[in-house]
C-alpha cells in the first residue's frame, strides 16, 4: 500500500490546481493556494478525465477532471442535484459515463484495452477493477434477509473466496471496529438507522477496498444517531489506509476529517482546496453563497 | 399438413361464432360486476348472519372449479324446474364465479377511500345512499378500473369452457368442424390466434387506461437519489 | 366404516336413503381424486420451474433470451388454457406428435400456469429495491451471485402468497382435463351423470365438496403465507 507520509495535502492540492487552472474559461474557477512540493510524485489511485454524464437531456456532469490519491480523504460538498452522487456512482460502476474516462490504480474502469484500442468494458473487466472500490450508501441497503454477521461475511465468502471461518473472523473484527459486535445474530430490521449504517460500513470495509465512497452516510439518520456514525468514519479516516471520498452536508465533519474539500455545483468542480481555506476564505461567489446557508448551524467556528 | 384452402373455408364459420364468445364475455362480466357489488355490500353488512353466509359463499365458489359450477347450473337446476339455455347458464355460471373475485376488488377500492371522505360526507349530512353513490363509490371504483379490466380479459379466456355445456362459441365451433372433417389443426389453431388477438388488444387497452389514470392521479413519484 | 354402515342401510331399506347414493358415488369420485391430485402436483412442480425460467428469462440482459421468453409467456397467457389443451390433444397429433392424454394435460397446465407464474416471479424480482442490487454490485458480486444470494431469497417471500393463489387456480384448472378424456374427478362425475342420471344433483354436490376439501386448506395456507410474508419484510 503506497502511503503519503509527508506533506500529503499540499502536494495533492497543487496537483488539483494545475488542472483547475486549465479550465479557467469557466469564469468562477478558483485556484487553491498550496505549498508547491512536488519532489515526491505519487500516482493518483483514481483519475477522472473529462467525465460527462447525461440523463436524457439533463447533463449532470460536465467534463469533470478529478484525482484522488492513495490514502487521501476528500470531502465533496455542494448543493442538491449538483452531481455529487453521480460522481460516486460512476466510480462504483452503478452508472455509466456518457463520455470521458475513469482510471483506477492505473487501469481504465469503463474501458479495456484491446490491441491498443479502448473498447467499452464488459462485466468481467468491471468485476476485476471494481474490487478496489467500496461504497457506503445513504440508505444503507443492508440485505434484510441476512443477519448482521452474514451481511458482512457473505461477500468475502462469495466474492473473495475466503472460507466461512476466515470470512466470519474478518467480519467480526470489522463489526468490532464499528461497535456492532454484540449484534451478530440480529437482523437489519431490528436495528436503528445508525446501527444499520455502522454495519453497512463494516460490510464495505471487510472487502478491503483501496477507495471508499461515502454518499451522505448520515443524511437518512435521525439527528441523535448522526454522531455515532460520524465517529466511526472519523476513526477509519484516522487510520489513513484507504482513499476516501466523502459526500456530505456535515460541514464541520468535512472540515475535521478531510485533507481536501471539493465544491461541486451544476456538474462542475467550482473550487477546491484545504478545509481551512475553503471554509474561511472561499474564493468564488457560489461557494460563499453555499456556505452562508450553513453558518446558521454554527458549523464554522 | 396445414391447408390454407381449408383455413379460408372455415374462417367465416369461426368468425360467425366470434360474436357469441364476445357477447358471452361481456354479459358474464356484467353479471360479475353487479354480483360483485352485491356480495361486497352483503359482506360489509352489520347483520352478522348475512355477512357470514356471504363470506362462506365467496370462499366456496372461489375454491371450486367454474366448470363444475357450470355443470351444476346446466344439469342440476333443470331437475328443480329451472332450465336455462347454454348461453344463459354459461353467462350466469361464469358471472357468479367471477363476482366473488370482483367483490374483493370492490372491497379493496372501498378500503382505499380515505376516512376523511366518509367523515366529510357525514358532516355534510348526506343520506347513506347519497354517501355511497356520490362520494364513496366514485372514488372507490376509479383506482380499481384497471384491475377490473384484467378480470374482463381473464373471463374472455374462460369462455371456451362454455363449449362443455354445449354452447357453440369459438372452441365449440372448432370442435364441430374438427369432428366433421377430421381436421383439428386449422380450426383449433385459429381459435388460439383469435384469443391471442382479442386478449392482446384488450390488455393494450387496459394498459392505456391505467396510464391515463396514473397521469390524472399522479402526485408522488418516489425517487431516492 | 362409514361406507359400510350406509351400504348396510341401503340393503335394509331398499336403496332410498340418500346417504346410500353418496356411498355409491364416492368411491368412483375418489378414484378420480387421485388422478386430480397427481395432475395437480406434477403440473405444479413443472409449472414452478417454468415460472422461474420465464420470469428470469424476461429480465435477462441478453436480448434474444428476453424476447423469446417474453413471446412464450405472452403467447401462453393470451391463448386460453382449454384451447391449449385441445390443441395438444386434437391438433398436435395431426402434426405427427401424439401425446398421451395425461401428458398433454400436464403439459398444458404447467405451461399455462407457468406463464402466469413467470409474471409472479418477474414482479417479485422487480419489487426488490434497486439499492439491493447496487449494494451487491458495490461488494463486487457477479450478476449470478446478485440474483442468487441477494435478489431471489428476498423475492421468494413476496412470491409465496401469489404462488399459493396460482396453486388454487391450478386445482380448478385441472377440472378442464376431463374434457380431453383424462379420468380426473370431474371426468368420473360426468361419466356417472350419463349412467345414473337421476342422481345428478348428488354427484355434483359431492364433486364440489371434494374440490372444496382439497382446495380450502390451500386457501388457508395461502392466507397464512400472506400474513406471514406480505406485511413487513421479516
Ligand atoms: N437515474 C437517474 N435518472 C435521471 N436523472 C437522474 C438520475 N440520477 C440522478 N439524476 C439527476 O441528476 C442530477 C444530479 O443528481 P445527483 O444525485 O448526482 O445530485 P447530488 O449532488 O447527489 O444531490 P443531493 O445532494 O440531493 O444528493 C439531478 O438533477 C438528478 O435529478
Ligand atoms: Mg446525492
PDB file of N, CA, C and O and ligand atoms in Angstrom, chain A residues 53-56 58-61 76-89 94-95 138 215-216 219 247-249 264 267, chain B residues 223-225, chain C residues 130 134, ligand 1:
ATOM      1  N   UNK A  53     -21.744  13.083 -17.802  1.00  0.00           N
ATOM      2  CA  UNK A  53     -22.852  12.146 -17.650  1.00  0.00           C
ATOM      3  C   UNK A  53     -24.156  12.881 -17.895  1.00  0.00           C
ATOM      4  O   UNK A  53     -24.389  13.944 -17.317  1.00  0.00           O
ATOM      5  N   UNK A  54     -24.960  12.345 -18.762  1.00  0.00           N
ATOM      6  CA  UNK A  54     -26.281  12.933 -19.002  1.00  0.00           C
ATOM      7  C   UNK A  54     -27.352  11.892 -18.731  1.00  0.00           C
ATOM      8  O   UNK A  54     -27.165  10.714 -19.021  1.00  0.00           O
ATOM      9  N   UNK A  55     -28.453  12.351 -18.167  1.00  0.00           N
ATOM     10  CA  UNK A  55     -29.658  11.525 -18.116  1.00  0.00           C
ATOM     11  C   UNK A  55     -30.640  12.156 -19.085  1.00  0.00           C
ATOM     12  O   UNK A  55     -31.207  13.209 -18.791  1.00  0.00           O
ATOM     13  N   UNK A  56     -30.785  11.568 -20.240  1.00  0.00           N
ATOM     14  CA  UNK A  56     -31.617  12.199 -21.271  1.00  0.00           C
ATOM     15  C   UNK A  56     -30.992  13.535 -21.650  1.00  0.00           C
ATOM     16  O   UNK A  56     -29.828  13.606 -22.006  1.00  0.00           O
ATOM     17  N   UNK A  58     -30.635  15.979 -19.603  1.00  0.00           N
ATOM     18  CA  UNK A  58     -30.108  16.613 -18.404  1.00  0.00           C
ATOM     19  C   UNK A  58     -28.639  16.256 -18.222  1.00  0.00           C
ATOM     20  O   UNK A  58     -28.301  15.136 -17.845  1.00  0.00           O
ATOM     21  N   UNK A  59     -27.768  17.216 -18.522  1.00  0.00           N
ATOM     22  CA  UNK A  59     -26.340  16.918 -18.343  1.00  0.00           C
ATOM     23  C   UNK A  59     -25.957  17.173 -16.893  1.00  0.00           C
ATOM     24  O   UNK A  59     -25.954  18.309 -16.421  1.00  0.00           O
ATOM     25  N   UNK A  60     -25.626  16.099 -16.215  1.00  0.00           N
ATOM     26  CA  UNK A  60     -25.430  16.146 -14.779  1.00  0.00           C
ATOM     27  C   UNK A  60     -23.966  16.391 -14.423  1.00  0.00           C
ATOM     28  O   UNK A  60     -23.648  17.087 -13.468  1.00  0.00           O
ATOM     29  N   UNK A  61     -23.067  15.831 -15.196  1.00  0.00           N
ATOM     30  CA  UNK A  61     -21.636  16.092 -15.010  1.00  0.00           C
ATOM     31  C   UNK A  61     -21.083  16.652 -16.310  1.00  0.00           C
ATOM     32  O   UNK A  61     -21.401  16.156 -17.397  1.00  0.00           O
ATOM     33  N   UNK A  76     -16.629  15.921  -0.546  1.00  0.00           N
ATOM     34  CA  UNK A  76     -17.298  16.569  -1.665  1.00  0.00           C
ATOM     35  C   UNK A  76     -18.544  17.251  -1.138  1.00  0.00           C
ATOM     36  O   UNK A  76     -19.394  16.615  -0.511  1.00  0.00           O
ATOM     37  N   UNK A  77     -18.613  18.565  -1.354  1.00  0.00           N
ATOM     38  CA  UNK A  77     -19.789  19.301  -0.896  1.00  0.00           C
ATOM     39  C   UNK A  77     -20.406  20.005  -2.100  1.00  0.00           C
ATOM     40  O   UNK A  77     -19.785  20.122  -3.157  1.00  0.00           O
ATOM     41  N   UNK A  78     -21.625  20.452  -1.910  1.00  0.00           N
ATOM     42  CA  UNK A  78     -22.283  21.168  -2.994  1.00  0.00           C
ATOM     43  C   UNK A  78     -23.780  21.050  -2.879  1.00  0.00           C
ATOM     44  O   UNK A  78     -24.285  20.191  -2.155  1.00  0.00           O
ATOM     45  N   UNK A  79     -24.484  21.936  -3.566  1.00  0.00           N
ATOM     46  CA  UNK A  79     -25.940  21.940  -3.441  1.00  0.00           C
ATOM     47  C   UNK A  79     -26.581  20.663  -3.958  1.00  0.00           C
ATOM     48  O   UNK A  79     -25.949  19.899  -4.690  1.00  0.00           O
ATOM     49  N   UNK A  80     -27.818  20.456  -3.572  1.00  0.00           N
ATOM     50  CA  UNK A  80     -28.569  19.279  -4.004  1.00  0.00           C
ATOM     51  C   UNK A  80     -28.711  19.285  -5.522  1.00  0.00           C
ATOM     52  O   UNK A  80     -28.969  20.316  -6.126  1.00  0.00           O
ATOM     53  N   UNK A  81     -28.497  18.108  -6.114  1.00  0.00           N
ATOM     54  CA  UNK A  81     -28.661  17.991  -7.553  1.00  0.00           C
ATOM     55  C   UNK A  81     -27.450  18.424  -8.351  1.00  0.00           C
ATOM     56  O   UNK A  81     -27.497  18.490  -9.579  1.00  0.00           O
ATOM     57  N   UNK A  82     -26.344  18.721  -7.659  1.00  0.00           N
ATOM     58  CA  UNK A  82     -25.176  19.216  -8.386  1.00  0.00           C
ATOM     59  C   UNK A  82     -24.370  18.093  -9.034  1.00  0.00           C
ATOM     60  O   UNK A  82     -23.456  18.365  -9.799  1.00  0.00           O
ATOM     61  N   UNK A  83     -24.671  16.849  -8.709  1.00  0.00           N
ATOM     62  CA  UNK A  83     -23.986  15.746  -9.373  1.00  0.00           C
ATOM     63  C   UNK A  83     -23.017  14.987  -8.493  1.00  0.00           C
ATOM     64  O   UNK A  83     -22.259  14.141  -8.981  1.00  0.00           O
ATOM     65  N   UNK A  84     -23.039  15.224  -7.181  1.00  0.00           N
ATOM     66  CA  UNK A  84     -22.094  14.565  -6.282  1.00  0.00           C
ATOM     67  C   UNK A  84     -22.298  13.054  -6.269  1.00  0.00           C
ATOM     68  O   UNK A  84     -21.356  12.276  -6.427  1.00  0.00           O
ATOM     69  N   UNK A  85     -23.541  12.660  -6.063  1.00  0.00           N
ATOM     70  CA  UNK A  85     -23.829  11.230  -6.023  1.00  0.00           C
ATOM     71  C   UNK A  85     -23.454  10.574  -7.341  1.00  0.00           C
ATOM     72  O   UNK A  85     -22.884   9.477  -7.375  1.00  0.00           O
ATOM     73  N   UNK A  86     -23.755  11.254  -8.427  1.00  0.00           N
ATOM     74  CA  UNK A  86     -23.459  10.688  -9.738  1.00  0.00           C
ATOM     75  C   UNK A  86     -21.958  10.446  -9.892  1.00  0.00           C
ATOM     76  O   UNK A  86     -21.540   9.417 -10.426  1.00  0.00           O
ATOM     77  N   UNK A  87     -21.145  11.382  -9.414  1.00  0.00           N
ATOM     78  CA  UNK A  87     -19.688  11.208  -9.427  1.00  0.00           C
ATOM     79  C   UNK A  87     -19.304   9.862  -8.799  1.00  0.00           C
ATOM     80  O   UNK A  87     -18.530   9.091  -9.353  1.00  0.00           O
ATOM     81  N   UNK A  88     -19.852   9.626  -7.607  1.00  0.00           N
ATOM     82  CA  UNK A  88     -19.503   8.405  -6.882  1.00  0.00           C
ATOM     83  C   UNK A  88     -20.056   7.166  -7.587  1.00  0.00           C
ATOM     84  O   UNK A  88     -19.382   6.139  -7.689  1.00  0.00           O
ATOM     85  N   UNK A  89     -21.271   7.272  -8.090  1.00  0.00           N
ATOM     86  CA  UNK A  89     -21.896   6.099  -8.716  1.00  0.00           C
ATOM     87  C   UNK A  89     -21.169   5.674  -9.991  1.00  0.00           C
ATOM     88  O   UNK A  89     -21.128   4.492 -10.317  1.00  0.00           O
ATOM     89  N   UNK A  94     -22.132   1.905 -10.919  1.00  0.00           N
ATOM     90  CA  UNK A  94     -23.595   1.808 -10.856  1.00  0.00           C
ATOM     91  C   UNK A  94     -24.220   2.623 -11.978  1.00  0.00           C
ATOM     92  O   UNK A  94     -25.403   2.488 -12.265  1.00  0.00           O
ATOM     93  N   UNK A  95     -23.408   3.472 -12.567  1.00  0.00           N
ATOM     94  CA  UNK A  95     -23.878   4.317 -13.664  1.00  0.00           C
ATOM     95  C   UNK A  95     -22.724   4.409 -14.645  1.00  0.00           C
ATOM     96  O   UNK A  95     -21.560   4.375 -14.246  1.00  0.00           O
ATOM     97  N   UNK A 138     -26.350   6.138   1.227  1.00  0.00           N
ATOM     98  CA  UNK A 138     -27.181   6.983   2.083  1.00  0.00           C
ATOM     99  C   UNK A 138     -28.224   6.154   2.841  1.00  0.00           C
ATOM    100  O   UNK A 138     -28.448   6.371   4.023  1.00  0.00           O
ATOM    101  N   UNK A 215     -21.627   8.098   0.426  1.00  0.00           N
ATOM    102  CA  UNK A 215     -22.594   9.045  -0.134  1.00  0.00           C
ATOM    103  C   UNK A 215     -23.562   9.486   0.947  1.00  0.00           C
ATOM    104  O   UNK A 215     -24.519   8.791   1.259  1.00  0.00           O
ATOM    105  N   UNK A 216     -23.322  10.637   1.494  1.00  0.00           N
ATOM    106  CA  UNK A 216     -24.167  11.172   2.568  1.00  0.00           C
ATOM    107  C   UNK A 216     -24.550  10.095   3.571  1.00  0.00           C
ATOM    108  O   UNK A 216     -25.736   9.810   3.761  1.00  0.00           O
ATOM    109  N   UNK A 219     -27.253  11.299   6.193  1.00  0.00           N
ATOM    110  CA  UNK A 219     -28.395  12.190   5.958  1.00  0.00           C
ATOM    111  C   UNK A 219     -29.737  11.475   6.041  1.00  0.00           C
ATOM    112  O   UNK A 219     -30.772  12.126   6.042  1.00  0.00           O
ATOM    113  N   UNK A 247     -19.034  12.269   0.452  1.00  0.00           N
ATOM    114  CA  UNK A 247     -20.042  13.236   0.044  1.00  0.00           C
ATOM    115  C   UNK A 247     -20.850  13.548   1.285  1.00  0.00           C
ATOM    116  O   UNK A 247     -21.357  12.646   1.946  1.00  0.00           O
ATOM    117  N   UNK A 248     -20.941  14.808   1.633  1.00  0.00           N
ATOM    118  CA  UNK A 248     -21.581  15.110   2.910  1.00  0.00           C
ATOM    119  C   UNK A 248     -22.138  16.523   2.948  1.00  0.00           C
ATOM    120  O   UNK A 248     -21.717  17.405   2.204  1.00  0.00           O
ATOM    121  N   UNK A 249     -23.128  16.684   3.793  1.00  0.00           N
ATOM    122  CA  UNK A 249     -23.640  18.018   4.080  1.00  0.00           C
ATOM    123  C   UNK A 249     -23.233  18.448   5.490  1.00  0.00           C
ATOM    124  O   UNK A 249     -23.648  19.504   5.953  1.00  0.00           O
ATOM    125  N   UNK A 264     -18.749  21.267  -5.504  1.00  0.00           N
ATOM    126  CA  UNK A 264     -19.410  20.926  -6.753  1.00  0.00           C
ATOM    127  C   UNK A 264     -20.604  21.834  -6.970  1.00  0.00           C
ATOM    128  O   UNK A 264     -21.346  22.122  -6.040  1.00  0.00           O
ATOM    129  N   UNK A 267     -22.716  20.309 -11.888  1.00  0.00           N
ATOM    130  CA  UNK A 267     -21.948  19.327 -12.657  1.00  0.00           C
ATOM    131  C   UNK A 267     -20.495  19.671 -12.860  1.00  0.00           C
ATOM    132  O   UNK A 267     -19.813  19.042 -13.670  1.00  0.00           O
TER     133      UNK A 267
ATOM    134  N   UNK B 223     -38.491   8.929  -5.797  1.00  0.00           N
ATOM    135  CA  UNK B 223     -37.144   8.741  -6.322  1.00  0.00           C
ATOM    136  C   UNK B 223     -36.175   9.062  -5.212  1.00  0.00           C
ATOM    137  O   UNK B 223     -36.173  10.156  -4.669  1.00  0.00           O
ATOM    138  N   UNK B 224     -35.428   8.083  -4.843  1.00  0.00           N
ATOM    139  CA  UNK B 224     -34.419   8.306  -3.808  1.00  0.00           C
ATOM    140  C   UNK B 224     -33.060   8.403  -4.484  1.00  0.00           C
ATOM    141  O   UNK B 224     -32.515   7.409  -4.929  1.00  0.00           O
ATOM    142  N   UNK B 225     -32.566   9.584  -4.622  1.00  0.00           N
ATOM    143  CA  UNK B 225     -31.298   9.758  -5.345  1.00  0.00           C
ATOM    144  C   UNK B 225     -30.114   9.609  -4.405  1.00  0.00           C
ATOM    145  O   UNK B 225     -30.214   9.882  -3.230  1.00  0.00           O
TER     146      UNK B 225
ATOM    147  N   UNK C 130     -33.931  -1.247  -5.868  1.00  0.00           N
ATOM    148  CA  UNK C 130     -32.715  -1.212  -6.669  1.00  0.00           C
ATOM    149  C   UNK C 130     -31.466  -1.152  -5.793  1.00  0.00           C
ATOM    150  O   UNK C 130     -30.421  -1.657  -6.167  1.00  0.00           O
ATOM    151  N   UNK C 134     -27.608  -2.658  -6.080  1.00  0.00           N
ATOM    152  CA  UNK C 134     -26.463  -1.759  -6.064  1.00  0.00           C
ATOM    153  C   UNK C 134     -25.495  -2.120  -4.945  1.00  0.00           C
ATOM    154  O   UNK C 134     -24.281  -2.098  -5.134  1.00  0.00           O
TER     155      UNK C 134
HETATM  156  N1  LIG D   1     -31.087   7.687 -12.616  1.00  0.00           N
HETATM  157  C1  LIG D   1     -31.334   8.982 -12.926  1.00  0.00           C
HETATM  158  N2  LIG D   1     -32.150   9.295 -13.943  1.00  0.00           N
HETATM  159  C2  LIG D   1     -32.398  10.576 -14.275  1.00  0.00           C
HETATM  160  N3  LIG D   1     -31.866  11.631 -13.639  1.00  0.00           N
HETATM  161  C3  LIG D   1     -31.043  11.390 -12.615  1.00  0.00           C
HETATM  162  C4  LIG D   1     -30.732  10.064 -12.203  1.00  0.00           C
HETATM  163  N4  LIG D   1     -29.885  10.123 -11.148  1.00  0.00           N
HETATM  164  C5  LIG D   1     -29.680  11.446 -10.927  1.00  0.00           C
HETATM  165  N5  LIG D   1     -30.360  12.210 -11.792  1.00  0.00           N
HETATM  166  C6  LIG D   1     -30.345  13.678 -11.858  1.00  0.00           C
HETATM  167  O1  LIG D   1     -29.011  14.083 -11.867  1.00  0.00           O
HETATM  168  C7  LIG D   1     -28.857  15.286 -11.125  1.00  0.00           C
HETATM  169  C8  LIG D   1     -27.735  15.097 -10.136  1.00  0.00           C
HETATM  170  O2  LIG D   1     -28.085  14.126  -9.203  1.00  0.00           O
HETATM  171  P1  LIG D   1     -27.150  13.675  -8.021  1.00  0.00           P
HETATM  172  O3  LIG D   1     -27.892  12.642  -7.272  1.00  0.00           O
HETATM  173  O4  LIG D   1     -25.830  13.291  -8.555  1.00  0.00           O
HETATM  174  O5  LIG D   1     -27.036  15.005  -7.170  1.00  0.00           O
HETATM  175  P2  LIG D   1     -26.434  15.200  -5.732  1.00  0.00           P
HETATM  176  O6  LIG D   1     -25.427  16.270  -5.863  1.00  0.00           O
HETATM  177  O7  LIG D   1     -26.003  13.917  -5.169  1.00  0.00           O
HETATM  178  O8  LIG D   1     -27.650  15.774  -4.924  1.00  0.00           O
HETATM  179  P3  LIG D   1     -28.097  15.507  -3.401  1.00  0.00           P
HETATM  180  O9  LIG D   1     -27.283  16.407  -2.539  1.00  0.00           O
HETATM  181  O10 LIG D   1     -29.538  15.887  -3.404  1.00  0.00           O
HETATM  182  O11 LIG D   1     -27.883  14.064  -3.113  1.00  0.00           O
HETATM  183  C9  LIG D   1     -30.182  15.592 -10.512  1.00  0.00           C
HETATM  184  O12 LIG D   1     -30.782  16.593 -11.294  1.00  0.00           O
HETATM  185  C10 LIG D   1     -30.946  14.294 -10.633  1.00  0.00           C
HETATM  186  O13 LIG D   1     -32.301  14.574 -10.834  1.00  0.00           O
END
